[in-house]
């Protein structure tokens, strides 16, 4: 285990299923969602001040567009949201005809295109997929997955990473840096089968290391681009779900978590269940790019 320099518990409500965080360095604001409770959170990190916004749908991730707009990945598509007034307009559908699925994990590629996944609402085997979204053009990349997670990209955009939590394999695939589209077939980067917990959300730092939340194991793992597990950083909640880099120097990890599926006894044994934390580390992170509406 690699101990963090410091851990700060944000003054925010517990999340039933916290996910999809992003960070805006211009305002020092972080965003994340509680999928199952249909809430969007805004946190001014320097003041540790958090606000909650009710949503009319299940949303799984937040992506920056510009200083006044963001995109939410929702159960039937991608929605453009005005940050100041909260207005919502559907940008494009995403499995809108299938009421049995919802959006899940996603990241913006350095070119401004988005990879976003879907999954069955009850995590049914094989119901998940990963899509590439350029502007409003949606292309399915992979199907037959169960819980697609760990979507992230190398700093220059030439490699993509993803996992199926149910399968326990972290994959890498070569990409066209100009488009974010695959140029080859996925290969296994790390085999987590039989290990404690499951591979969940991930982010890549400036050195190209993949920082992946390990659901059920109370930790964040760092992998090299060659597939070695380099570090394991403990977190104070059992079910961390997704990290993103935050802070003026991008040297902190904001990590969401959940208590979905936990019994009363499990929640009692995990007093930090569902909390959102900031972890100080000796690293330099990367800011997730903004989504390009006109891509």
PDB file of C-alpha atoms in Angstrom, residues 100-213:
ATOM      1  CA  UNK A 100     -33.541  -1.638 -19.921  1.00  0.00           C
ATOM      2  CA  UNK A 101     -30.178   0.110 -20.186  1.00  0.00           C
ATOM      3  CA  UNK A 102     -28.572   3.311 -18.925  1.00  0.00           C
ATOM      4  CA  UNK A 103     -25.318   5.190 -19.424  1.00  0.00           C
ATOM      5  CA  UNK A 104     -22.343   4.328 -17.252  1.00  0.00           C
ATOM      6  CA  UNK A 105     -18.643   5.262 -17.417  1.00  0.00           C
ATOM      7  CA  UNK A 106     -17.073   7.682 -19.895  1.00  0.00           C
ATOM      8  CA  UNK A 107     -14.198  10.055 -20.663  1.00  0.00           C
ATOM      9  CA  UNK A 108     -13.393  12.726 -23.223  1.00  0.00           C
ATOM     10  CA  UNK A 109     -10.518  11.868 -25.569  1.00  0.00           C
ATOM     11  CA  UNK A 110      -7.781  14.512 -26.125  1.00  0.00           C
ATOM     12  CA  UNK A 111      -9.301  15.275 -29.549  1.00  0.00           C
ATOM     13  CA  UNK A 112     -12.598  16.303 -27.920  1.00  0.00           C
ATOM     14  CA  UNK A 113     -14.628  13.204 -28.825  1.00  0.00           C
ATOM     15  CA  UNK A 114     -16.302  11.200 -26.067  1.00  0.00           C
ATOM     16  CA  UNK A 115     -16.236   7.517 -25.196  1.00  0.00           C
ATOM     17  CA  UNK A 116     -19.335   6.615 -23.203  1.00  0.00           C
ATOM     18  CA  UNK A 117     -20.607   3.223 -22.055  1.00  0.00           C
ATOM     19  CA  UNK A 118     -24.005   1.704 -21.381  1.00  0.00           C
ATOM     20  CA  UNK A 119     -25.095  -1.235 -19.242  1.00  0.00           C
ATOM     21  CA  UNK A 120     -28.207  -3.089 -18.159  1.00  0.00           C
ATOM     22  CA  UNK A 121     -30.031  -1.465 -15.267  1.00  0.00           C
ATOM     23  CA  UNK A 122     -29.601  -4.681 -13.288  1.00  0.00           C
ATOM     24  CA  UNK A 123     -26.092  -5.322 -14.690  1.00  0.00           C
ATOM     25  CA  UNK A 124     -27.416  -8.100 -16.913  1.00  0.00           C
ATOM     26  CA  UNK A 125     -24.660 -10.018 -18.665  1.00  0.00           C
ATOM     27  CA  UNK A 126     -23.845  -8.816 -22.168  1.00  0.00           C
ATOM     28  CA  UNK A 127     -26.175  -5.783 -22.161  1.00  0.00           C
ATOM     29  CA  UNK A 128     -23.329  -3.237 -22.051  1.00  0.00           C
ATOM     30  CA  UNK A 129     -21.560  -1.394 -24.863  1.00  0.00           C
ATOM     31  CA  UNK A 130     -19.044   1.402 -25.470  1.00  0.00           C
ATOM     32  CA  UNK A 131     -19.727   4.221 -27.922  1.00  0.00           C
ATOM     33  CA  UNK A 132     -17.645   6.949 -29.587  1.00  0.00           C
ATOM     34  CA  UNK A 133     -19.433  10.306 -29.823  1.00  0.00           C
ATOM     35  CA  UNK A 134     -18.092  13.077 -32.077  1.00  0.00           C
ATOM     36  CA  UNK A 135     -20.406  16.079 -31.860  1.00  0.00           C
ATOM     37  CA  UNK A 136     -23.754  14.329 -32.296  1.00  0.00           C
ATOM     38  CA  UNK A 137     -22.418  11.406 -34.351  1.00  0.00           C
ATOM     39  CA  UNK A 138     -22.629   8.184 -32.294  1.00  0.00           C
ATOM     40  CA  UNK A 139     -20.637   5.073 -33.273  1.00  0.00           C
ATOM     41  CA  UNK A 140     -20.768   1.801 -31.373  1.00  0.00           C
ATOM     42  CA  UNK A 141     -17.256   0.473 -30.734  1.00  0.00           C
ATOM     43  CA  UNK A 142     -17.771  -2.593 -28.521  1.00  0.00           C
ATOM     44  CA  UNK A 143     -20.812  -4.641 -27.525  1.00  0.00           C
ATOM     45  CA  UNK A 144     -21.514  -7.705 -25.390  1.00  0.00           C
ATOM     46  CA  UNK A 145     -19.991  -6.195 -22.231  1.00  0.00           C
ATOM     47  CA  UNK A 146     -21.605  -6.326 -18.793  1.00  0.00           C
ATOM     48  CA  UNK A 147     -20.295  -3.381 -16.708  1.00  0.00           C
ATOM     49  CA  UNK A 148     -18.044  -1.249 -18.964  1.00  0.00           C
ATOM     50  CA  UNK A 149     -15.707   0.872 -16.864  1.00  0.00           C
ATOM     51  CA  UNK A 150     -12.192   2.354 -16.575  1.00  0.00           C
ATOM     52  CA  UNK A 151     -12.488   4.338 -19.818  1.00  0.00           C
ATOM     53  CA  UNK A 152      -9.501   6.692 -20.147  1.00  0.00           C
ATOM     54  CA  UNK A 153      -6.766   7.653 -22.587  1.00  0.00           C
ATOM     55  CA  UNK A 154      -3.004   8.088 -22.780  1.00  0.00           C
ATOM     56  CA  UNK A 155      -1.846  11.727 -22.630  1.00  0.00           C
ATOM     57  CA  UNK A 156      -1.204  11.977 -26.375  1.00  0.00           C
ATOM     58  CA  UNK A 157      -4.411  10.110 -27.265  1.00  0.00           C
ATOM     59  CA  UNK A 158      -2.802   7.169 -29.058  1.00  0.00           C
ATOM     60  CA  UNK A 159      -4.021   4.530 -26.581  1.00  0.00           C
ATOM     61  CA  UNK A 160      -7.418   3.891 -25.039  1.00  0.00           C
ATOM     62  CA  UNK A 161      -8.128   1.872 -21.893  1.00  0.00           C
ATOM     63  CA  UNK A 162     -11.306   0.223 -20.664  1.00  0.00           C
ATOM     64  CA  UNK A 163     -12.500  -2.700 -18.581  1.00  0.00           C
ATOM     65  CA  UNK A 164     -15.523  -4.872 -18.065  1.00  0.00           C
ATOM     66  CA  UNK A 165     -15.772  -5.028 -14.272  1.00  0.00           C
ATOM     67  CA  UNK A 166     -17.535  -8.355 -14.549  1.00  0.00           C
ATOM     68  CA  UNK A 167     -14.686  -9.867 -16.604  1.00  0.00           C
ATOM     69  CA  UNK A 168     -11.838  -8.431 -14.486  1.00  0.00           C
ATOM     70  CA  UNK A 169      -9.591  -7.491 -17.417  1.00  0.00           C
ATOM     71  CA  UNK A 170      -8.127  -4.030 -18.028  1.00  0.00           C
ATOM     72  CA  UNK A 171      -7.792  -3.597 -21.799  1.00  0.00           C
ATOM     73  CA  UNK A 172      -5.771  -1.273 -24.017  1.00  0.00           C
ATOM     74  CA  UNK A 173      -6.376  -0.487 -27.670  1.00  0.00           C
ATOM     75  CA  UNK A 174      -4.452   1.642 -30.210  1.00  0.00           C
ATOM     76  CA  UNK A 175      -6.286   4.782 -31.313  1.00  0.00           C
ATOM     77  CA  UNK A 176      -6.027   7.466 -33.962  1.00  0.00           C
ATOM     78  CA  UNK A 177      -4.990  10.503 -31.866  1.00  0.00           C
ATOM     79  CA  UNK A 178      -6.849  12.831 -34.248  1.00  0.00           C
ATOM     80  CA  UNK A 179     -10.233  11.119 -33.873  1.00  0.00           C
ATOM     81  CA  UNK A 180     -10.143   8.845 -30.814  1.00  0.00           C
ATOM     82  CA  UNK A 181     -11.269   5.914 -32.957  1.00  0.00           C
ATOM     83  CA  UNK A 182      -9.614   2.480 -32.626  1.00  0.00           C
ATOM     84  CA  UNK A 183      -6.994   1.462 -35.173  1.00  0.00           C
ATOM     85  CA  UNK A 184      -6.543  -2.081 -33.853  1.00  0.00           C
ATOM     86  CA  UNK A 185      -8.000  -4.711 -31.560  1.00  0.00           C
ATOM     87  CA  UNK A 186      -8.083  -4.523 -27.735  1.00  0.00           C
ATOM     88  CA  UNK A 187      -5.493  -6.534 -25.791  1.00  0.00           C
ATOM     89  CA  UNK A 188      -5.279  -7.295 -22.075  1.00  0.00           C
ATOM     90  CA  UNK A 189      -3.105  -4.831 -20.151  1.00  0.00           C
ATOM     91  CA  UNK A 190      -3.747  -6.251 -16.668  1.00  0.00           C
ATOM     92  CA  UNK A 191      -5.504  -9.427 -15.560  1.00  0.00           C
ATOM     93  CA  UNK A 192      -7.367  -8.774 -12.306  1.00  0.00           C
ATOM     94  CA  UNK A 193      -9.344 -12.019 -12.330  1.00  0.00           C
ATOM     95  CA  UNK A 194      -9.332 -13.543  -8.872  1.00  0.00           C
ATOM     96  CA  UNK A 195      -8.204 -10.300  -7.218  1.00  0.00           C
ATOM     97  CA  UNK A 196     -10.094  -8.491  -4.476  1.00  0.00           C
ATOM     98  CA  UNK A 197     -12.762  -6.051  -5.654  1.00  0.00           C
ATOM     99  CA  UNK A 198     -13.558  -4.963  -9.206  1.00  0.00           C
ATOM    100  CA  UNK A 199     -12.043  -2.537 -11.724  1.00  0.00           C
ATOM    101  CA  UNK A 200     -14.174   0.617 -11.798  1.00  0.00           C
ATOM    102  CA  UNK A 201     -13.602   4.192 -13.037  1.00  0.00           C
ATOM    103  CA  UNK A 202     -10.126   5.411 -14.005  1.00  0.00           C
ATOM    104  CA  UNK A 203      -8.064   8.474 -14.937  1.00  0.00           C
ATOM    105  CA  UNK A 204      -4.604   8.916 -16.487  1.00  0.00           C
ATOM    106  CA  UNK A 205      -1.891  11.188 -15.053  1.00  0.00           C
ATOM    107  CA  UNK A 206       0.757  13.237 -16.881  1.00  0.00           C
ATOM    108  CA  UNK A 207       3.179  10.291 -16.831  1.00  0.00           C
ATOM    109  CA  UNK A 208       0.634   8.029 -18.510  1.00  0.00           C
ATOM    110  CA  UNK A 209      -0.165   5.960 -15.404  1.00  0.00           C
ATOM    111  CA  UNK A 210      -3.716   4.654 -15.117  1.00  0.00           C
ATOM    112  CA  UNK A 211      -5.335   5.316 -11.721  1.00  0.00           C
ATOM    113  CA  UNK A 212      -8.256   2.911 -11.309  1.00  0.00           C
ATOM    114  CA  UNK A 213     -10.776   2.721  -8.464  1.00  0.00           C
TER     115      UNK A 213
END
